[in-house]
mmCIF file of C-alpha atoms and ligand atoms in Angstrom:
data_model
loop_
_atom_site.group_PDB
_atom_site.id
_atom_site.type_symbol
_atom_site.label_atom_id
_atom_site.label_comp_id
_atom_site.label_asym_id
_atom_site.label_seq_id
_atom_site.Cartn_x
_atom_site.Cartn_y
_atom_site.Cartn_z
ATOM 1 C CA MET Y 1 -116.083 -149.011 -67.738
ATOM 2 C CA PRO Y 2 -112.967 -148.168 -65.791
ATOM 3 C CA ILE Y 3 -111.950 -144.615 -65.414
ATOM 4 C CA THR Y 4 -108.467 -143.187 -65.412
ATOM 5 C CA VAL Y 5 -107.977 -139.653 -63.978
ATOM 6 C CA VAL Y 6 -104.734 -137.516 -64.430
ATOM 7 C CA GLY Y 7 -104.329 -134.505 -62.213
ATOM 8 C CA SER Y 8 -103.200 -132.820 -59.003
ATOM 9 C CA ILE Y 9 -102.845 -134.622 -55.803
ATOM 10 C CA ALA Y 10 -102.464 -131.942 -53.347
ATOM 11 C CA TYR Y 11 -102.224 -130.482 -49.779
ATOM 12 C CA ASP Y 12 -104.645 -127.585 -49.527
ATOM 13 C CA THR Y 13 -104.839 -124.890 -46.933
ATOM 14 C CA VAL Y 14 -108.235 -123.339 -46.978
ATOM 15 C CA LYS Y 15 -109.817 -120.415 -45.188
ATOM 16 C CA THR Y 16 -113.639 -119.771 -45.476
ATOM 17 C CA PRO Y 17 -115.894 -117.527 -43.337
ATOM 18 C CA PHE Y 18 -116.730 -120.824 -41.431
ATOM 19 C CA GLY Y 19 -113.271 -121.881 -40.450
ATOM 20 C CA GLU Y 20 -109.941 -122.944 -41.750
ATOM 21 C CA ARG Y 21 -107.836 -126.131 -42.248
ATOM 22 C CA GLU Y 22 -104.073 -126.473 -42.778
ATOM 23 C CA ARG Y 23 -102.639 -129.051 -45.248
ATOM 24 C CA MET Y 24 -105.640 -131.144 -45.793
ATOM 25 C CA LEU Y 25 -105.916 -133.753 -48.524
ATOM 26 C CA GLY Y 26 -106.988 -132.163 -51.796
ATOM 27 C CA GLY Y 27 -106.200 -131.961 -55.481
ATOM 28 C CA ALA Y 28 -108.378 -132.246 -58.605
ATOM 29 C CA ALA Y 29 -107.641 -135.920 -59.123
ATOM 30 C CA VAL Y 30 -108.502 -136.747 -55.487
ATOM 31 C CA HIS Y 31 -111.880 -134.914 -55.485
ATOM 32 C CA PHE Y 32 -112.751 -136.452 -58.893
ATOM 33 C CA ALA Y 33 -111.796 -140.059 -57.835
ATOM 34 C CA LEU Y 34 -113.718 -139.923 -54.607
ATOM 35 C CA ALA Y 35 -116.814 -138.859 -56.499
ATOM 36 C CA ALA Y 36 -116.421 -141.209 -59.456
ATOM 37 C CA SER Y 37 -115.734 -144.085 -57.111
ATOM 38 C CA PHE Y 38 -119.440 -144.354 -56.322
ATOM 39 C CA PHE Y 39 -120.077 -145.458 -59.993
ATOM 40 C CA ASP Y 40 -117.006 -147.487 -61.361
ATOM 41 C CA ASP Y 41 -113.390 -148.579 -61.002
ATOM 42 C CA VAL Y 42 -111.077 -145.461 -60.791
ATOM 43 C CA ARG Y 43 -107.300 -145.233 -61.398
ATOM 44 C CA VAL Y 44 -105.448 -142.223 -60.316
ATOM 45 C CA VAL Y 45 -102.326 -141.017 -62.054
ATOM 46 C CA GLY Y 46 -100.299 -138.238 -60.559
ATOM 47 C CA PRO Y 47 -97.218 -137.365 -58.597
ATOM 48 C CA VAL Y 48 -96.836 -136.832 -54.883
ATOM 49 C CA GLY Y 49 -93.679 -135.863 -52.777
ATOM 50 C CA GLU Y 50 -92.025 -137.563 -49.956
ATOM 51 C CA ASP Y 51 -94.064 -135.488 -47.531
ATOM 52 C CA PHE Y 52 -97.383 -137.269 -48.688
ATOM 53 C CA GLY Y 53 -98.773 -139.520 -46.126
ATOM 54 C CA GLU Y 54 -99.902 -143.063 -46.350
ATOM 55 C CA GLU Y 55 -103.104 -142.216 -44.466
ATOM 56 C CA GLN Y 56 -103.929 -139.799 -47.227
ATOM 57 C CA LEU Y 57 -103.557 -142.478 -49.864
ATOM 58 C CA GLU Y 58 -105.640 -144.790 -47.598
ATOM 59 C CA VAL Y 59 -108.572 -142.346 -48.022
ATOM 60 C CA LEU Y 60 -108.587 -143.215 -51.693
ATOM 61 C CA ARG Y 61 -107.971 -146.984 -51.150
ATOM 62 C CA ARG Y 62 -110.910 -147.122 -48.746
ATOM 63 C CA ARG Y 63 -113.173 -146.108 -51.648
ATOM 64 C CA GLY Y 64 -111.659 -148.730 -53.823
ATOM 65 C CA VAL Y 65 -109.524 -146.355 -55.863
ATOM 66 C CA ASP Y 66 -106.577 -147.745 -57.518
ATOM 67 C CA VAL Y 67 -103.438 -145.619 -56.412
ATOM 68 C CA SER Y 68 -100.684 -147.841 -57.944
ATOM 69 C CA ASP Y 69 -99.964 -145.202 -60.482
ATOM 70 C CA VAL Y 70 -99.577 -142.518 -57.860
ATOM 71 C CA GLU Y 71 -95.848 -141.774 -58.201
ATOM 72 C CA ARG Y 72 -93.833 -140.922 -55.086
ATOM 73 C CA VAL Y 73 -91.060 -138.661 -56.222
ATOM 74 C CA ALA Y 74 -88.033 -139.008 -53.991
ATOM 75 C CA GLY Y 75 -87.012 -135.771 -52.422
ATOM 76 C CA GLY Y 76 -90.058 -134.031 -53.899
ATOM 77 C CA LYS Y 77 -92.736 -132.018 -52.382
ATOM 78 C CA THR Y 78 -96.443 -132.470 -52.974
ATOM 79 C CA PHE Y 79 -98.387 -129.842 -54.904
ATOM 80 C CA PHE Y 80 -99.488 -127.317 -52.369
ATOM 81 C CA TRP Y 81 -102.403 -124.884 -52.873
ATOM 82 C CA ARG Y 82 -103.840 -122.174 -50.477
ATOM 83 C CA GLY Y 83 -106.963 -120.283 -51.023
ATOM 84 C CA GLU Y 84 -109.425 -118.027 -49.229
ATOM 85 C CA TYR Y 85 -113.166 -117.372 -49.664
ATOM 86 C CA GLY Y 86 -115.091 -114.377 -48.595
ATOM 87 C CA TRP Y 87 -118.808 -114.360 -47.808
ATOM 88 C CA ASP Y 88 -119.382 -114.783 -51.612
ATOM 89 C CA LEU Y 89 -118.346 -118.489 -51.719
ATOM 90 C CA ASN Y 90 -118.572 -118.195 -55.617
ATOM 91 C CA SER Y 91 -115.401 -116.303 -55.830
ATOM 92 C CA ARG Y 92 -112.101 -117.235 -54.139
ATOM 93 C CA GLU Y 93 -108.511 -115.910 -54.037
ATOM 94 C CA THR Y 94 -105.626 -118.196 -54.686
ATOM 95 C CA LEU Y 95 -102.931 -117.026 -52.179
ATOM 96 C CA ASP Y 96 -100.173 -119.569 -53.048
ATOM 97 C CA THR Y 97 -99.599 -122.363 -55.574
ATOM 98 C CA GLN Y 98 -96.574 -124.444 -55.164
ATOM 99 C CA LEU Y 99 -96.208 -126.963 -58.127
ATOM 100 C CA GLY Y 100 -93.569 -129.053 -56.222
ATOM 101 C CA VAL Y 101 -93.459 -132.554 -58.026
ATOM 102 C CA PHE Y 102 -95.586 -131.261 -60.814
ATOM 103 C CA GLU Y 103 -92.716 -129.349 -62.078
ATOM 104 C CA GLY Y 104 -91.139 -131.609 -64.616
ATOM 105 C CA PHE Y 105 -93.860 -134.305 -64.227
ATOM 106 C CA GLN Y 106 -93.940 -136.627 -67.116
ATOM 107 C CA PRO Y 107 -97.047 -138.821 -67.015
ATOM 108 C CA LYS Y 108 -96.296 -142.488 -67.104
ATOM 109 C CA LEU Y 109 -99.431 -144.543 -67.425
ATOM 110 C CA SER Y 110 -99.083 -148.332 -66.553
ATOM 111 C CA GLU Y 111 -100.709 -150.772 -68.876
ATOM 112 C CA ARG Y 112 -103.608 -150.910 -66.443
ATOM 113 C CA SER Y 113 -104.291 -147.204 -66.244
ATOM 114 C CA SER Y 114 -103.848 -146.774 -70.061
ATOM 115 C CA SER Y 115 -106.245 -149.503 -70.830
ATOM 116 C CA SER Y 116 -109.312 -147.674 -69.186
ATOM 117 C CA ASP Y 117 -112.036 -146.855 -71.624
ATOM 118 C CA VAL Y 118 -112.809 -143.551 -69.958
ATOM 119 C CA LEU Y 119 -110.341 -140.762 -69.157
ATOM 120 C CA PHE Y 120 -110.670 -137.563 -67.233
ATOM 121 C CA LEU Y 121 -107.996 -134.955 -67.775
ATOM 122 C CA ALA Y 122 -108.162 -132.736 -64.637
ATOM 123 C CA ASN Y 123 -106.959 -129.244 -64.564
ATOM 124 C CA ILE Y 124 -103.211 -129.514 -65.410
ATOM 125 C CA GLN Y 125 -100.852 -127.910 -68.002
ATOM 126 C CA PRO Y 126 -102.624 -128.580 -71.359
ATOM 127 C CA ASP Y 127 -99.388 -130.092 -72.954
ATOM 128 C CA LEU Y 128 -99.554 -132.687 -70.271
ATOM 129 C CA GLN Y 129 -103.166 -133.306 -70.993
ATOM 130 C CA GLN Y 130 -102.411 -133.799 -74.693
ATOM 131 C CA GLU Y 131 -99.675 -136.239 -73.796
ATOM 132 C CA VAL Y 132 -101.982 -138.435 -71.628
ATOM 133 C CA ARG Y 133 -104.571 -138.258 -74.417
ATOM 134 C CA ARG Y 134 -101.968 -139.645 -76.824
ATOM 135 C CA GLN Y 135 -101.076 -142.441 -74.442
ATOM 136 C CA MET Y 136 -104.823 -143.312 -74.342
ATOM 137 C CA SER Y 137 -105.807 -142.831 -77.967
ATOM 138 C CA HIS Y 138 -108.239 -145.794 -77.840
ATOM 139 C CA ALA Y 139 -110.243 -144.323 -74.983
ATOM 140 C CA ARG Y 140 -114.012 -144.324 -75.789
ATOM 141 C CA PHE Y 141 -114.900 -141.117 -73.636
ATOM 142 C CA VAL Y 142 -112.594 -138.427 -72.620
ATOM 143 C CA ALA Y 143 -113.530 -135.283 -70.632
ATOM 144 C CA LEU Y 144 -111.319 -132.359 -69.758
ATOM 145 C CA ASP Y 145 -111.281 -129.567 -67.111
ATOM 146 C CA SER Y 146 -109.040 -126.544 -67.289
ATOM 147 C CA MET Y 147 -108.714 -123.080 -65.623
ATOM 148 C CA ASN Y 148 -108.172 -119.499 -66.384
ATOM 149 C CA LEU Y 149 -104.355 -119.693 -65.804
ATOM 150 C CA TRP Y 150 -103.973 -121.900 -68.982
ATOM 151 C CA ILE Y 151 -106.379 -119.788 -70.973
ATOM 152 C CA ASP Y 152 -103.936 -116.891 -70.132
ATOM 153 C CA ILE Y 153 -100.655 -118.497 -70.811
ATOM 154 C CA ALA Y 154 -101.230 -121.630 -72.941
ATOM 155 C CA ARG Y 155 -104.391 -121.055 -74.859
ATOM 156 C CA ASP Y 156 -103.142 -122.642 -78.167
ATOM 157 C CA SER Y 157 -102.178 -125.872 -76.330
ATOM 158 C CA LEU Y 158 -105.465 -125.847 -74.579
ATOM 159 C CA VAL Y 159 -107.397 -125.495 -77.643
ATOM 160 C CA SER Y 160 -105.514 -128.450 -79.208
ATOM 161 C CA ALA Y 161 -106.209 -130.436 -76.082
ATOM 162 C CA ILE Y 162 -110.030 -129.669 -76.244
ATOM 163 C CA GLU Y 163 -109.950 -130.655 -79.920
ATOM 164 C CA SER Y 164 -108.900 -134.116 -78.815
ATOM 165 C CA VAL Y 165 -111.630 -134.815 -76.218
ATOM 166 C CA ASP Y 166 -115.450 -135.484 -76.276
ATOM 167 C CA CYS Y 167 -116.500 -133.475 -73.281
ATOM 168 C CA VAL Y 168 -115.473 -130.048 -71.871
ATOM 169 C CA ILE Y 169 -116.274 -129.179 -68.381
ATOM 170 C CA LEU Y 170 -115.383 -125.524 -67.481
ATOM 171 C CA ASN Y 171 -116.695 -122.702 -65.322
ATOM 172 C CA ASP Y 172 -119.070 -120.410 -67.320
ATOM 173 C CA ALA Y 173 -116.617 -117.459 -66.916
ATOM 174 C CA GLU Y 174 -113.884 -119.657 -68.232
ATOM 175 C CA LEU Y 175 -116.027 -120.593 -71.296
ATOM 176 C CA ARG Y 176 -116.417 -116.937 -72.047
ATOM 177 C CA GLN Y 177 -112.799 -116.043 -71.561
ATOM 178 C CA LEU Y 178 -111.737 -119.051 -73.779
ATOM 179 C CA THR Y 179 -113.985 -118.174 -76.660
ATOM 180 C CA GLY Y 180 -114.333 -114.295 -76.411
ATOM 181 C CA LYS Y 181 -118.040 -114.832 -76.533
ATOM 182 C CA PRO Y 182 -120.020 -112.867 -73.855
ATOM 183 C CA ASN Y 183 -122.980 -115.317 -74.054
ATOM 184 C CA LEU Y 184 -122.821 -118.771 -72.464
ATOM 185 C CA VAL Y 185 -124.733 -120.689 -75.151
ATOM 186 C CA ALA Y 186 -122.811 -118.783 -77.914
ATOM 187 C CA ALA Y 187 -119.394 -119.785 -76.142
ATOM 188 C CA ALA Y 188 -120.480 -123.427 -75.898
ATOM 189 C CA ARG Y 189 -121.593 -123.592 -79.580
ATOM 190 C CA GLU Y 190 -118.313 -122.108 -80.616
ATOM 191 C CA ILE Y 191 -116.417 -124.975 -78.803
ATOM 192 C CA LEU Y 192 -118.652 -127.417 -80.418
ATOM 193 C CA SER Y 193 -117.554 -126.223 -83.644
ATOM 194 C CA TRP Y 194 -113.811 -127.078 -82.924
ATOM 195 C CA SER Y 195 -112.623 -130.314 -84.258
ATOM 196 C CA ALA Y 196 -109.192 -131.917 -84.719
ATOM 197 C CA PRO Y 197 -107.567 -130.993 -88.151
ATOM 198 C CA GLY Y 198 -106.551 -133.473 -90.691
ATOM 199 C CA PRO Y 199 -107.843 -136.947 -91.666
ATOM 200 C CA ARG Y 200 -109.395 -139.065 -88.924
ATOM 201 C CA GLU Y 201 -108.625 -142.590 -87.991
ATOM 202 C CA PRO Y 202 -111.706 -144.734 -86.968
ATOM 203 C CA GLY Y 203 -112.211 -144.184 -83.226
ATOM 204 C CA GLN Y 204 -110.321 -140.920 -83.157
ATOM 205 C CA ALA Y 205 -112.026 -138.161 -81.404
ATOM 206 C CA ARG Y 206 -113.464 -135.392 -83.733
ATOM 207 C CA GLY Y 207 -113.778 -132.604 -81.284
ATOM 208 C CA PRO Y 208 -116.050 -132.095 -78.278
ATOM 209 C CA SER Y 209 -119.819 -132.859 -78.439
ATOM 210 C CA VAL Y 210 -120.725 -132.259 -74.841
ATOM 211 C CA ILE Y 211 -120.026 -128.816 -73.078
ATOM 212 C CA VAL Y 212 -120.768 -128.482 -69.415
ATOM 213 C CA ALA Y 213 -120.712 -124.932 -67.846
ATOM 214 C CA LYS Y 214 -120.309 -125.052 -64.100
ATOM 215 C CA GLN Y 215 -121.964 -121.966 -62.522
ATOM 216 C CA GLY Y 216 -121.081 -122.442 -58.853
ATOM 217 C CA GLU Y 217 -124.095 -121.986 -56.419
ATOM 218 C CA TYR Y 218 -126.283 -121.462 -59.440
ATOM 219 C CA GLY Y 219 -125.953 -124.850 -60.852
ATOM 220 C CA ALA Y 220 -124.695 -126.111 -64.162
ATOM 221 C CA ALA Y 221 -125.738 -126.126 -67.845
ATOM 222 C CA LEU Y 222 -125.234 -128.717 -70.592
ATOM 223 C CA VAL Y 223 -124.987 -127.710 -74.242
ATOM 224 C CA THR Y 224 -124.807 -130.325 -76.953
ATOM 225 C CA ARG Y 225 -125.373 -129.995 -80.775
ATOM 226 C CA GLU Y 226 -128.864 -131.486 -80.112
ATOM 227 C CA GLY Y 227 -130.001 -129.400 -77.079
ATOM 228 C CA PHE Y 228 -129.748 -127.533 -73.951
ATOM 229 C CA PHE Y 229 -130.285 -128.605 -70.214
ATOM 230 C CA ALA Y 230 -129.659 -126.939 -67.017
ATOM 231 C CA LEU Y 231 -130.030 -127.799 -63.282
ATOM 232 C CA PRO Y 232 -129.882 -125.522 -60.356
ATOM 233 C CA ALA Y 233 -127.450 -126.483 -57.504
ATOM 234 C CA TYR Y 234 -129.023 -128.535 -54.763
ATOM 235 C CA PRO Y 235 -130.172 -126.012 -52.339
ATOM 236 C CA LEU Y 236 -128.114 -126.188 -49.161
ATOM 237 C CA GLU Y 237 -128.568 -123.894 -46.080
ATOM 238 C CA THR Y 238 -124.894 -124.417 -45.050
ATOM 239 C CA VAL Y 239 -121.974 -124.498 -47.373
ATOM 240 C CA ILE Y 240 -118.723 -124.765 -45.595
ATOM 241 C CA ASP Y 241 -115.942 -125.128 -48.119
ATOM 242 C CA PRO Y 242 -116.516 -125.048 -51.906
ATOM 243 C CA THR Y 243 -113.000 -126.328 -52.762
ATOM 244 C CA GLY Y 244 -113.107 -129.275 -55.104
ATOM 245 C CA ALA Y 245 -116.811 -128.874 -55.933
ATOM 246 C CA GLY Y 246 -115.990 -128.633 -59.674
ATOM 247 C CA ASP Y 247 -113.937 -131.739 -59.688
ATOM 248 C CA THR Y 248 -116.449 -133.586 -57.538
ATOM 249 C CA PHE Y 249 -119.094 -132.520 -60.135
ATOM 250 C CA ALA Y 250 -116.933 -133.834 -62.863
ATOM 251 C CA GLY Y 251 -116.500 -137.142 -60.988
ATOM 252 C CA GLY Y 252 -120.172 -137.602 -60.690
ATOM 253 C CA LEU Y 253 -120.709 -136.742 -64.308
ATOM 254 C CA VAL Y 254 -117.944 -138.862 -65.941
ATOM 255 C CA GLY Y 255 -118.519 -141.649 -63.328
ATOM 256 C CA TYR Y 256 -122.172 -141.839 -64.299
ATOM 257 C CA ILE Y 257 -121.502 -141.917 -67.923
ATOM 258 C CA ALA Y 258 -118.782 -144.688 -67.476
ATOM 259 C CA ALA Y 259 -121.095 -146.793 -65.487
ATOM 260 C CA HIS Y 260 -123.658 -146.773 -68.300
ATOM 261 C CA GLN Y 261 -121.401 -147.715 -71.086
ATOM 262 C CA SER Y 262 -124.179 -149.960 -72.525
ATOM 263 C CA GLN Y 263 -125.872 -146.760 -73.553
ATOM 264 C CA LEU Y 264 -122.746 -145.609 -75.431
ATOM 265 C CA GLY Y 265 -123.062 -146.462 -79.114
ATOM 266 C CA ALA Y 266 -120.986 -145.581 -82.187
ATOM 267 C CA ASP Y 267 -122.788 -142.824 -84.260
ATOM 268 C CA GLY Y 268 -123.765 -143.331 -87.810
ATOM 269 C CA ASP Y 269 -121.340 -141.164 -89.621
ATOM 270 C CA GLY Y 270 -118.564 -143.644 -89.692
ATOM 271 C CA SER Y 271 -116.165 -141.692 -87.289
ATOM 272 C CA GLY Y 272 -116.620 -144.267 -84.607
ATOM 273 C CA GLN Y 273 -117.178 -141.569 -82.088
ATOM 274 C CA GLU Y 274 -119.424 -142.555 -79.261
ATOM 275 C CA VAL Y 275 -122.711 -140.815 -79.015
ATOM 276 C CA LEU Y 276 -124.433 -140.183 -75.585
ATOM 277 C CA SER Y 277 -128.158 -139.832 -75.473
ATOM 278 C CA GLU Y 278 -129.600 -136.618 -73.984
ATOM 279 C CA ASP Y 279 -131.378 -138.603 -71.404
ATOM 280 C CA LEU Y 280 -128.168 -140.255 -70.078
ATOM 281 C CA LEU Y 281 -126.361 -136.805 -70.067
ATOM 282 C CA ARG Y 282 -129.244 -135.305 -68.080
ATOM 283 C CA ARG Y 283 -129.036 -138.008 -65.487
ATOM 284 C CA ALA Y 284 -125.292 -137.623 -65.417
ATOM 285 C CA MET Y 285 -125.908 -133.890 -64.753
ATOM 286 C CA ALA Y 286 -128.248 -134.742 -61.856
ATOM 287 C CA HIS Y 287 -125.735 -137.122 -60.217
ATOM 288 C CA ALA Y 288 -122.840 -134.541 -60.791
ATOM 289 C CA THR Y 289 -124.989 -131.864 -59.010
ATOM 290 C CA VAL Y 290 -125.778 -134.103 -56.089
ATOM 291 C CA LEU Y 291 -122.235 -135.276 -55.574
ATOM 292 C CA ALA Y 292 -120.884 -131.742 -55.665
ATOM 293 C CA SER Y 293 -123.681 -130.683 -53.028
ATOM 294 C CA PHE Y 294 -122.201 -133.213 -50.521
ATOM 295 C CA ASN Y 295 -118.592 -132.202 -51.102
ATOM 296 C CA VAL Y 296 -119.233 -128.458 -50.076
ATOM 297 C CA GLU Y 297 -120.923 -129.387 -46.743
ATOM 298 C CA GLU Y 298 -117.658 -129.792 -45.038
ATOM 299 C CA PHE Y 299 -113.906 -129.021 -45.425
ATOM 300 C CA GLY Y 300 -111.769 -130.862 -48.064
ATOM 301 C CA THR Y 301 -112.728 -134.471 -48.505
ATOM 302 C CA GLU Y 302 -114.373 -134.902 -45.112
ATOM 303 C CA ARG Y 303 -117.906 -135.217 -46.111
ATOM 304 C CA MET Y 304 -117.034 -137.487 -49.096
ATOM 305 C CA GLU Y 305 -115.117 -139.826 -47.005
ATOM 306 C CA ARG Y 306 -118.362 -140.622 -44.999
ATOM 307 C CA LEU Y 307 -120.815 -140.393 -47.867
ATOM 308 C CA THR Y 308 -123.037 -143.384 -48.768
ATOM 309 C CA GLY Y 309 -124.795 -144.541 -52.017
ATOM 310 C CA ARG Y 310 -128.135 -144.343 -50.040
ATOM 311 C CA GLU Y 311 -127.510 -140.670 -49.195
ATOM 312 C CA ILE Y 312 -126.822 -139.993 -53.045
ATOM 313 C CA VAL Y 313 -130.034 -141.702 -54.019
ATOM 314 C CA ALA Y 314 -132.263 -139.827 -51.555
ATOM 315 C CA ARG Y 315 -130.757 -136.528 -52.641
ATOM 316 C CA ILE Y 316 -131.224 -137.535 -56.398
ATOM 317 C CA GLN Y 317 -135.007 -138.020 -55.613
ATOM 318 C CA GLU Y 318 -135.164 -134.678 -53.887
ATOM 319 C CA LEU Y 319 -133.441 -132.870 -56.782
ATOM 320 C CA HIS Y 320 -135.781 -134.700 -59.207
ATOM 321 C CA ALA Y 321 -138.906 -133.526 -57.280
ATOM 322 C CA MET Y 322 -137.814 -129.947 -56.997
ATOM 323 C CA THR Y 323 -136.817 -129.540 -60.689
ATOM 324 C CA GLN Y 324 -140.102 -130.937 -62.219
ATOM 325 C CA PHE Y 325 -143.128 -129.174 -63.379
ATOM 326 C CA SER Y 326 -146.047 -130.095 -65.385
ATOM 327 C CA GLY Y 327 -146.341 -129.409 -69.060
ATOM 328 C CA ALA Y 328 -150.043 -128.377 -68.749
ATOM 329 C CA ALA Y 329 -150.946 -125.768 -71.362
ATOM 330 C CA LEU Y 330 -152.023 -122.569 -69.679
ATOM 331 C CA GLN Y 331 -154.469 -120.203 -71.398
ATOM 332 C CA LEU Y 332 -152.608 -116.838 -71.869
ATOM 333 C CA ARG Y 333 -154.132 -113.546 -72.739
ATOM 334 C CA GLY Y 334 -152.991 -112.061 -76.028
HETATM 335 P P1 AMP F 401 -112.019 -126.711 -57.733
HETATM 336 O O1 AMP F 401 -112.458 -126.181 -56.334
HETATM 337 O O2 AMP F 401 -113.018 -127.941 -58.295
HETATM 338 O O3 AMP F 401 -111.596 -125.744 -58.656
HETATM 339 O O4 AMP F 401 -110.584 -127.649 -57.302
HETATM 340 C C1 AMP F 401 -109.870 -127.177 -56.254
HETATM 341 C C2 AMP F 401 -108.756 -128.321 -56.268
HETATM 342 O O5 AMP F 401 -107.865 -128.037 -57.253
HETATM 343 C C3 AMP F 401 -107.925 -127.977 -55.062
HETATM 344 O O6 AMP F 401 -107.888 -129.312 -54.226
HETATM 345 C C4 AMP F 401 -106.396 -127.650 -55.414
HETATM 346 O O7 AMP F 401 -105.494 -128.588 -54.939
HETATM 347 C C5 AMP F 401 -106.480 -128.081 -56.955
HETATM 348 N N1 AMP F 401 -105.822 -126.946 -57.652
HETATM 349 C C6 AMP F 401 -105.828 -125.604 -57.413
HETATM 350 N N2 AMP F 401 -105.066 -124.905 -58.387
HETATM 351 C C7 AMP F 401 -104.603 -125.877 -59.207
HETATM 352 C C8 AMP F 401 -103.643 -125.886 -60.395
HETATM 353 N N3 AMP F 401 -103.025 -124.643 -60.792
HETATM 354 N N4 AMP F 401 -103.433 -127.040 -60.916
HETATM 355 C C9 AMP F 401 -103.923 -128.179 -60.470
HETATM 356 N N5 AMP F 401 -104.651 -128.349 -59.500
HETATM 357 C C10 AMP F 401 -105.020 -127.097 -58.801
#
């Protein structure tokens, strides 16, 4: 099923203990699209400024991503982000954010983009996320990402946005901050209890049923009403730049789900909401984990631009082998 992603298309200036890059291609929608493009058709919606180069769009086009809804704003400047990482690559400092063309951005989805069955609302102002969700009310699977900034300054709008999606993908600290629950599982269960108020039309989302907690180099956890699953990050000896790991993870997860639409089926409660099997979600988590592991091996999109399907499959097999153990019963004392 085709996927539409709405989010930032950016120039990033990044410094890590291993080097620095000025104004490289970045943005949540870009990282997401590159990862998801390994699974299905991807359409990117977002604004860029006059300063945005054709060669940057070419990076997406080369992976077959549809960029016809990337809006070039005359006289505008592309979203700019500058961040720095210390030795602990799990924590970073944002040194500069220039919204540029994102200020006053009104998402306009073409018929083609709005006809996608799957939607990813990357980290943008939650009012905009809700607006896009309204324009794609028929979507069969909708996932959302956000950040601490919106929890701080637009929590009510973010909660409304969350109530309108199927899947929430956040950092574990953000899940705790959003819910005020100190425990990850309790925080996820709290969000699972949120649902859109009022009568529900057939097909209308009834609130999230899948919560994914990203835990940086420690991996990611999946919480649904039915169960819990977790994977470590793929163990890498060298991590160069974690920027975009979260969006790449989301691209792997949502892309895998979109590509396996035959396993999406309406549930039995008459709401028309799609249900995802635990098995499908676990495999999607594995693909997300592996995609993110490639992204962090080099700066920006450098590694993802060269990545091949074969490399992904090989790493999936390794991750599978290293996370298996036998269920043989052990005789315990006591
Ligand atoms: P991640 O490392 O997955 O959290 O994503 C980092 C990417 O998000 C970078 O490429 C930035 O350009 C982009 N980004 C950073 N801050 C924001 C923001 N406030 N809104 C939208 N995108 C952002």
